[in-house]
Amino acid sequence: MHRGAISFAEGCFAGIRNPNSHEDGLPELPEHEALEQLAAFSVLARWVDSAALDAH
């Protein structure tokens, strides 16, 4: 589960957040694409919120 969450987080930040925050002049996303991206980050947030701290 941890490995999947880490990979998913890296993908979300590389594929969704980075282009939109580092490139000027990108067109506004269509509503359905913005909602899909929001849903992806929502899943990630739920996983992080439900994670338990491992003291290893």
Coordinates of N, CA, C and O in Angstrom, one line a residue, residues 2-38:
H2 N 1.9 1.2 0.8 CA 2.8 2.4 0.9 C 3.5 2.7 -0.5 O 3.5 3.8 -0.9
R3 N 4.0 1.6 -1.1 CA 4.7 1.8 -2.4 C 3.7 2.4 -3.4 O 4.1 3.3 -4.2
G4 N 2.5 1.9 -3.4 CA 1.5 2.4 -4.4 C 1.1 3.8 -4.1 O 1.0 4.6 -5.0
A5 N 1.0 4.2 -2.8 CA 0.6 5.6 -2.5 C 1.8 6.5 -2.8 O 1.5 7.6 -3.4
I6 N 3.0 6.1 -2.6 CA 4.1 6.9 -3.0 C 4.2 7.1 -4.5 O 4.4 8.3 -5.0
S7 N 4.0 6.1 -5.2 CA 4.1 6.2 -6.7 C 2.9 7.1 -7.2 O 3.1 7.9 -8.1
F8 N 1.8 6.9 -6.6 CA 0.6 7.7 -7.0 C 0.8 9.2 -6.7 O 0.6 10.0 -7.5
A9 N 1.4 9.4 -5.5 CA 1.7 10.8 -5.2 C 2.7 11.4 -6.1 O 2.5 12.6 -6.6
E10 N 3.8 10.7 -6.4 CA 4.8 11.2 -7.4 C 4.1 11.5 -8.7 O 4.4 12.5 -9.3
G11 N 3.3 10.6 -9.2 CA 2.6 10.8 -10.5 C 1.7 12.0 -10.4 O 1.6 12.8 -11.4
C12 N 0.9 12.2 -9.3 CA 0.0 13.4 -9.2 C 0.8 14.7 -9.3 O 0.4 15.6 -9.9
F13 N 1.9 14.7 -8.5 CA 2.6 16.0 -8.4 C 3.4 16.2 -9.7 O 3.5 17.4 -10.2
A14 N 3.9 15.2 -10.4 CA 4.6 15.4 -11.6 C 3.7 15.7 -12.8 O 4.0 16.5 -13.6
G15 N 2.6 15.0 -12.9 CA 1.7 15.1 -14.0 C 0.6 16.1 -13.9 O 0.1 16.6 -14.9
I16 N 0.2 16.4 -12.7 CA -0.9 17.4 -12.5 C -0.4 18.7 -12.0 O -0.6 19.8 -12.6
R17 N 0.3 18.7 -10.9 CA 0.7 19.9 -10.2 C 1.8 20.7 -11.0 O 1.7 21.9 -11.2
N18 N 2.8 20.0 -11.3 CA 4.0 20.7 -11.9 C 3.7 21.4 -13.2 O 4.0 22.6 -13.3
P19 N 3.1 20.9 -14.2 CA 2.8 21.6 -15.4 C 2.0 22.9 -15.1 O 2.2 24.0 -15.7
N20 N 1.0 22.7 -14.3 CA 0.1 23.9 -14.0 C 0.7 24.9 -13.1 O 0.2 26.1 -13.2
S21 N 1.7 24.6 -12.4 CA 2.3 25.6 -11.5 C 3.6 26.2 -12.0 O 4.1 27.2 -11.5
H22 N 4.2 25.5 -13.1 CA 5.5 26.0 -13.6 C 5.5 26.5 -15.0 O 6.5 26.9 -15.5
E23 N 4.3 26.4 -15.7 CA 4.3 26.9 -17.1 C 3.3 28.0 -17.1 O 2.1 27.9 -16.7
D24 N 3.7 29.1 -17.7 CA 2.8 30.3 -17.9 C 2.0 30.0 -19.2 O 2.5 29.4 -20.2
G25 N 0.8 30.5 -19.3 CA 0.0 30.5 -20.5 C -0.7 29.2 -20.8 O -1.1 29.1 -22.0
L26 N -0.7 28.3 -19.9 CA -1.4 27.1 -20.2 C -2.9 27.4 -20.3 O -3.4 28.2 -19.5
P27 N -3.7 26.7 -21.2 CA -5.1 27.0 -21.2 C -5.8 26.5 -20.0 O -5.3 25.5 -19.4
E28 N -6.9 27.1 -19.7 CA -7.7 26.6 -18.5 C -8.2 25.2 -18.9 O -8.6 24.9 -20.0
L29 N -8.2 24.3 -17.9 CA -8.7 23.0 -18.1 C -10.2 22.9 -18.3 O -10.9 23.7 -17.6
P30 N -10.7 22.0 -19.1 CA -12.1 21.8 -19.2 C -12.6 21.3 -17.8 O -11.8 20.7 -17.1
E31 N -13.8 21.6 -17.5 CA -14.3 21.2 -16.1 C -14.1 19.8 -15.8 O -13.7 19.4 -14.7
H32 N -14.4 18.9 -16.7 CA -14.3 17.5 -16.4 C -12.9 17.0 -16.1 O -12.7 16.2 -15.3
E33 N -11.9 17.6 -16.8 CA -10.5 17.3 -16.5 C -10.1 17.8 -15.2 O -9.4 17.1 -14.4
A34 N -10.5 19.0 -14.8 CA -10.2 19.6 -13.5 C -10.8 18.7 -12.4 O -10.2 18.5 -11.4
L35 N -12.1 18.3 -12.6 CA -12.7 17.4 -11.6 C -12.0 16.1 -11.5 O -11.9 15.5 -10.4
E36 N -11.5 15.5 -12.6 CA -10.8 14.3 -12.5 C -9.5 14.5 -11.7 O -9.1 13.6 -10.9
Q37 N -8.8 15.6 -12.0 CA -7.5 15.8 -11.2 C -7.8 16.0 -9.8 O -7.1 15.6 -8.9
L38 N -8.9 16.8 -9.4 CA -9.3 17.0 -8.1 C -9.6 15.6 -7.4 O -9.2 15.4 -6.2

